[in-house]
CSV table of C-alpha atoms in Angstrom, one decimal:
chain,number,residue,atom,x,y,z
A,1,MET,CA,11.4,-29.4,8.4
A,2,TYR,CA,13.0,-28.1,5.2
A,3,ASN,CA,9.6,-27.4,3.8
A,4,LEU,CA,8.8,-25.2,6.7
A,5,ILE,CA,11.6,-23.3,6.6
A,6,GLN,CA,11.1,-22.7,2.6
A,7,ALA,CA,7.7,-21.6,3.5
A,8,GLU,CA,8.8,-19.4,6.0
A,9,TRP,CA,11.4,-18.0,3.8
A,10,PHE,CA,9.2,-17.3,1.0
A,11,LYS,CA,6.7,-15.6,3.6
A,12,LEU,CA,10.0,-13.4,4.7
A,13,ARG,CA,10.8,-12.4,1.3
A,14,LYS,CA,7.4,-11.1,0.5
A,15,ASP,CA,7.3,-9.1,4.2
A,16,ARG,CA,7.0,-5.5,3.4
A,17,SER,CA,8.9,-4.4,6.2
A,18,PHE,CA,11.8,-6.6,5.3
A,19,ARG,CA,11.9,-5.1,2.1
A,20,THR,CA,11.8,-1.4,3.8
A,21,ILE,CA,14.2,-1.7,6.2
A,22,PRO,CA,17.0,-2.5,4.2
A,23,LEU,CA,16.4,0.6,2.6
A,24,LEU,CA,16.3,2.6,5.7
A,25,ILE,CA,19.8,1.4,6.9
A,26,ILE,CA,21.1,1.9,3.3
A,27,GLY,CA,20.1,5.4,3.4
A,28,ALA,CA,20.9,5.8,7.1
A,29,ALA,CA,24.6,4.4,6.1
A,30,VAL,CA,25.1,6.9,3.2
A,31,LEU,CA,24.2,9.9,5.5
A,32,LEU,CA,26.3,8.8,8.2
A,33,SER,CA,29.2,8.3,5.9
A,34,TYR,CA,28.7,11.9,3.7
A,35,PHE,CA,28.4,13.8,7.1
A,36,SER,CA,31.2,12.1,8.9
A,37,VAL,CA,33.9,12.9,6.1
A,38,GLN,CA,32.7,16.3,5.9
A,39,ASN,CA,33.0,16.6,9.5
A,40,VAL,CA,37.0,16.1,9.4
A,41,GLY,CA,37.6,16.5,5.7
A,42,ALA,CA,38.2,14.0,3.1
A,43,GLY,CA,42.1,14.0,3.5
A,44,ALA,CA,42.0,13.6,7.0
A,45,PHE,CA,39.2,10.9,7.3
A,46,ILE,CA,40.4,7.5,8.2
A,47,ILE,CA,38.0,4.5,7.4
A,48,SER,CA,39.2,2.4,10.4
A,49,LYS,CA,38.6,4.7,12.9
A,50,PHE,CA,35.3,5.9,11.4
A,51,TYR,CA,34.0,2.4,11.6
A,52,LYS,CA,35.2,1.9,15.4
A,53,ALA,CA,33.8,5.3,16.3
A,54,GLU,CA,30.6,5.5,14.7
A,55,VAL,CA,29.5,2.5,12.6
A,56,MET,CA,30.0,-0.1,15.4
A,57,GLY,CA,28.0,1.9,18.0
A,58,PHE,CA,24.9,2.5,15.3
A,59,ASN,CA,24.9,-1.0,14.5
A,60,ILE,CA,24.4,-2.4,17.7
A,61,GLU,CA,21.3,-0.2,17.7
A,62,MET,CA,20.1,-1.4,14.4
A,63,ILE,CA,20.3,-5.3,15.4
A,64,LYS,CA,18.1,-4.5,18.5
A,65,LEU,CA,15.3,-2.2,16.9
A,66,PHE,CA,14.9,-2.7,13.7
A,67,PRO,CA,14.8,-6.4,13.9
A,68,SER,CA,11.9,-5.9,16.8
A,69,ILE,CA,9.8,-4.0,14.2
A,70,LEU,CA,9.9,-7.3,11.7
A,71,ALA,CA,9.3,-9.6,14.7
A,72,GLY,CA,5.9,-7.9,15.0
A,73,PHE,CA,4.9,-8.3,11.5
A,74,PHE,CA,6.5,-11.3,10.8
A,75,ILE,CA,5.4,-13.3,13.8
A,76,SER,CA,2.8,-11.4,15.9
A,77,GLY,CA,1.1,-10.2,12.5
A,78,GLU,CA,0.6,-14.0,11.6
A,79,TYR,CA,-1.8,-14.4,14.6
A,80,ALA,CA,-4.0,-11.3,14.0
A,81,MET,CA,-4.3,-12.4,10.3
A,82,GLY,CA,-5.1,-16.0,11.2
A,83,THR,CA,-2.4,-17.6,9.2
A,84,MET,CA,-0.7,-19.0,12.4
A,85,LYS,CA,-3.9,-20.7,13.4
A,86,SER,CA,-4.5,-22.5,10.1
A,87,VAL,CA,-0.6,-23.3,10.0
A,88,ALA,CA,-0.7,-25.2,13.5
A,89,SER,CA,-3.7,-26.9,12.6
A,90,SER,CA,-2.2,-28.4,9.4
A,91,GLY,CA,-0.8,-31.2,11.2
A,92,ASN,CA,2.5,-29.9,11.7
A,93,ILE,CA,4.4,-30.7,15.1
A,94,ARG,CA,4.4,-27.0,16.9
A,95,MET,CA,7.9,-27.4,18.1
A,96,ARG,CA,9.2,-27.7,14.4
A,97,LEU,CA,6.6,-24.7,13.5
A,98,TYR,CA,8.3,-22.6,15.8
A,99,TRP,CA,11.8,-23.3,15.1
A,100,ALA,CA,11.4,-22.8,11.6
A,101,LYS,CA,10.1,-19.7,11.9
A,102,LEU,CA,12.6,-18.8,14.7
A,103,ALA,CA,15.5,-20.1,12.1
A,104,VAL,CA,14.2,-17.9,9.1
A,105,PHE,CA,13.4,-14.8,11.4
A,106,SER,CA,16.9,-14.8,12.9
A,107,ILE,CA,18.3,-15.0,9.2
A,108,GLY,CA,16.6,-12.2,8.6
A,109,ALA,CA,17.8,-10.3,11.6
A,110,MET,CA,21.6,-11.6,10.5
A,111,ILE,CA,21.0,-9.8,7.1
A,112,ILE,CA,20.2,-6.8,9.0
A,113,ALA,CA,23.3,-6.8,10.9
A,114,LEU,CA,25.4,-6.8,7.8
A,115,ILE,CA,24.1,-4.0,5.6
A,116,LEU,CA,25.1,-0.9,7.7
A,117,PRO,CA,28.9,-2.2,8.2
A,118,PHE,CA,29.3,-3.2,4.6
A,119,VAL,CA,27.4,0.0,2.9
A,120,ALA,CA,29.1,2.7,5.2
A,121,THR,CA,32.6,1.0,4.7
A,122,GLY,CA,31.9,1.3,1.0
A,123,ALA,CA,30.1,4.7,0.9
A,124,SER,CA,32.6,6.3,3.2
A,125,SER,CA,35.5,5.0,0.8
A,126,VAL,CA,34.0,6.6,-2.3
A,127,ILE,CA,32.9,9.8,-0.8
A,128,SER,CA,36.5,10.3,0.8
A,129,GLY,CA,38.2,9.6,-2.5
A,130,PHE,CA,39.7,6.1,-1.4
A,131,ASN,CA,42.3,8.3,0.8
A,132,SER,CA,42.2,5.1,3.2
A,133,ALA,CA,41.7,1.3,3.5
A,134,PRO,CA,39.3,-0.3,5.6
A,135,ASP,CA,40.5,-2.9,8.1
A,136,TRP,CA,38.9,-5.9,6.4
A,137,LEU,CA,40.1,-8.5,9.2
A,138,PHE,CA,38.5,-6.2,11.7
A,139,LEU,CA,35.6,-5.8,9.7
A,140,ALA,CA,35.0,-9.4,8.7
A,141,GLN,CA,35.5,-10.3,12.8
A,142,THR,CA,32.8,-7.8,13.9
A,143,THR,CA,30.3,-8.4,11.1
A,144,GLY,CA,30.8,-12.1,12.0
A,145,LEU,CA,30.2,-11.5,15.6
A,146,TYR,CA,27.2,-8.8,14.9
A,147,MET,CA,25.4,-11.8,13.0
A,148,LEU,CA,25.9,-14.2,15.9
A,149,TYR,CA,24.4,-11.5,18.4
A,150,ALA,CA,21.3,-10.5,16.1
A,151,ALA,CA,20.6,-14.1,16.1
A,152,SER,CA,20.5,-14.2,19.8
A,153,PHE,CA,18.5,-11.0,20.1
A,154,ALA,CA,16.1,-12.6,17.4
A,155,SER,CA,15.4,-15.7,19.9
A,156,ILE,CA,14.4,-13.3,22.5
A,157,MET,CA,12.4,-11.2,20.2
A,158,ALA,CA,10.7,-14.3,18.8
A,159,VAL,CA,9.6,-15.1,22.4
A,160,ILE,CA,8.2,-11.7,23.4
A,161,SER,CA,6.3,-11.8,19.7
A,162,THR,CA,4.8,-15.4,20.6
A,163,ILE,CA,3.1,-14.1,23.6
A,164,PHE,CA,1.9,-10.7,22.0
A,165,THR,CA,-0.8,-11.5,19.3
A,166,GLU,CA,-0.8,-8.1,17.8
A,167,SER,CA,1.6,-6.7,15.8
A,168,GLY,CA,1.4,-3.2,17.0
A,169,LYS,CA,1.8,-4.4,20.9
A,170,ALA,CA,4.6,-6.5,19.8
A,171,ILE,CA,6.3,-3.4,18.4
A,172,GLY,CA,5.9,-1.2,20.7
A,173,PHE,CA,6.7,-3.7,23.6
A,174,LEU,CA,10.1,-4.9,21.8
A,175,LEU,CA,11.2,-1.0,20.8
A,176,MET,CA,11.0,-0.1,24.8
A,177,PHE,CA,12.5,-3.3,26.0
A,178,PHE,CA,15.7,-3.2,23.7
A,179,VAL,CA,16.0,0.8,24.2
A,180,PHE,CA,15.7,0.3,28.2
A,181,PHE,CA,16.3,-3.0,29.4
A,182,ASP,CA,20.0,-3.1,29.1
A,183,GLU,CA,20.3,0.1,31.0
A,184,LEU,CA,18.1,-0.6,33.7
A,185,LEU,CA,20.0,-4.1,34.1
A,186,TYR,CA,23.3,-2.0,34.1
A,187,VAL,CA,21.9,0.2,37.2
A,188,LEU,CA,20.6,-3.0,38.7
A,189,SER,CA,23.8,-4.5,38.5
A,190,SER,CA,25.8,-1.6,40.4
A,191,LYS,CA,22.9,-1.9,43.0
A,192,LEU,CA,22.6,-5.2,43.8
A,193,SER,CA,25.7,-7.4,43.5
A,194,PHE,CA,23.9,-11.0,42.5
A,195,ILE,CA,22.7,-9.1,39.2
A,196,GLU,CA,26.5,-8.3,38.7
A,197,PRO,CA,27.0,-11.4,36.9
A,198,ILE,CA,23.9,-11.6,35.3
A,199,TRP,CA,24.8,-8.3,33.3
A,200,ASN,CA,28.4,-9.2,32.9
A,201,TYR,CA,27.6,-12.2,31.0
A,202,SER,CA,24.5,-11.2,29.2
A,203,VAL,CA,24.3,-10.6,25.3
A,204,PHE,CA,23.5,-6.9,26.3
A,205,LYS,CA,26.9,-6.0,27.8
A,206,LEU,CA,28.9,-8.3,25.9
A,207,VAL,CA,27.9,-6.9,22.3
A,208,LEU,CA,29.3,-3.7,23.7
A,209,ASP,CA,32.5,-5.3,23.8
A,210,LEU,CA,32.8,-6.2,20.3
A,211,GLY,CA,34.9,-3.0,19.5
A,212,SER,CA,37.7,-4.6,21.8
A,213,ILE,CA,38.2,-8.0,20.4
A,214,ARG,CA,41.7,-7.6,19.5
A,215,THR,CA,42.7,-7.6,23.4
A,216,LEU,CA,40.7,-10.3,24.4
A,217,ASP,CA,42.6,-13.5,25.8
A,218,GLY,CA,41.1,-17.1,25.0
A,219,GLY,CA,38.6,-17.2,27.5
A,220,GLN,CA,37.0,-14.0,27.1
A,221,TRP,CA,36.7,-14.9,23.4
A,222,PHE,CA,34.8,-18.1,24.4
A,223,THR,CA,32.8,-16.1,26.6
A,224,LEU,CA,32.1,-13.7,23.7
A,225,LEU,CA,31.0,-16.6,21.6
A,226,ALA,CA,29.4,-19.2,24.0
A,227,VAL,CA,26.7,-16.7,25.5
A,228,PRO,CA,25.2,-15.4,22.6
A,229,VAL,CA,24.7,-19.4,21.4
A,230,LEU,CA,23.4,-20.5,24.8
A,231,THR,CA,20.9,-17.6,24.5
A,232,TYR,CA,19.7,-18.6,21.4
A,233,VAL,CA,19.3,-22.2,22.5
A,234,LEU,CA,17.6,-21.3,26.1
A,235,PHE,CA,15.0,-18.7,24.5
A,236,GLY,CA,14.5,-20.8,21.5
A,237,LEU,CA,13.2,-23.7,23.8
A,238,LEU,CA,11.2,-21.3,25.6
A,239,GLY,CA,9.5,-20.0,22.7
A,240,SER,CA,8.9,-23.3,21.2
A,241,TRP,CA,7.7,-24.3,24.7
A,242,ILE,CA,5.3,-21.1,25.1
A,243,PHE,CA,4.0,-21.8,21.5
A,244,HIS,CA,3.4,-25.5,22.4
A,245,ARG,CA,0.8,-24.6,25.0
A,246,LYS,CA,-0.4,-21.4,23.3
A,247,GLU,CA,-4.1,-21.1,22.5
A,248,ILE,CA,-4.2,-19.6,19.1
A,249,LYS,CA,-7.3,-18.2,18.0
């Protein structure tokens, strides 16, 4: 298993999309910081408010959309190139192959989740002339949760990318899914009572509550942590089952 993870990590580091995505996010973080400081003025700029009001909302979209692109190339792309067929026929157990790829892909998604919060915080501090200090505890708590939710979203992306065998189709479907599914689920939950608990206890809803973590009680914290872990395990098992039964051409 360790050798499989090492091999997948090597492939991830060589993946062009994984090299490009961080650069795009860094550029977006610097631009967001610059225009936000210019909008209110360096003297009135408060980093903690900027982080909560703007960075957190942007980062939720980042951890859903950019890993979707990475999944298309890193997972679905290997079917089109024949890499997955070669690996699957090498004698390794398919379950191990899937979990190794999912583990490394999840690490990639978690790395993506860290970039915007830290770069935007650092860039805004420099641009504003260090007039205010970041709320380091809140930053650490939320980035840790971003990593957890990025991994849970990654498990969903891995299932969809395993179903599709072309990177273009996988990326297109994943982007559409993560742009519209949470809105669709929210609308359905307001119309159909049996869907409401599904929405309330889904990673799509709970990730929106990260900004209010300081007002949560113990039970709410447990839900916030347990749901993404269970989502990761369930979709990991589903994906490994699909991969085990999939005919790889």
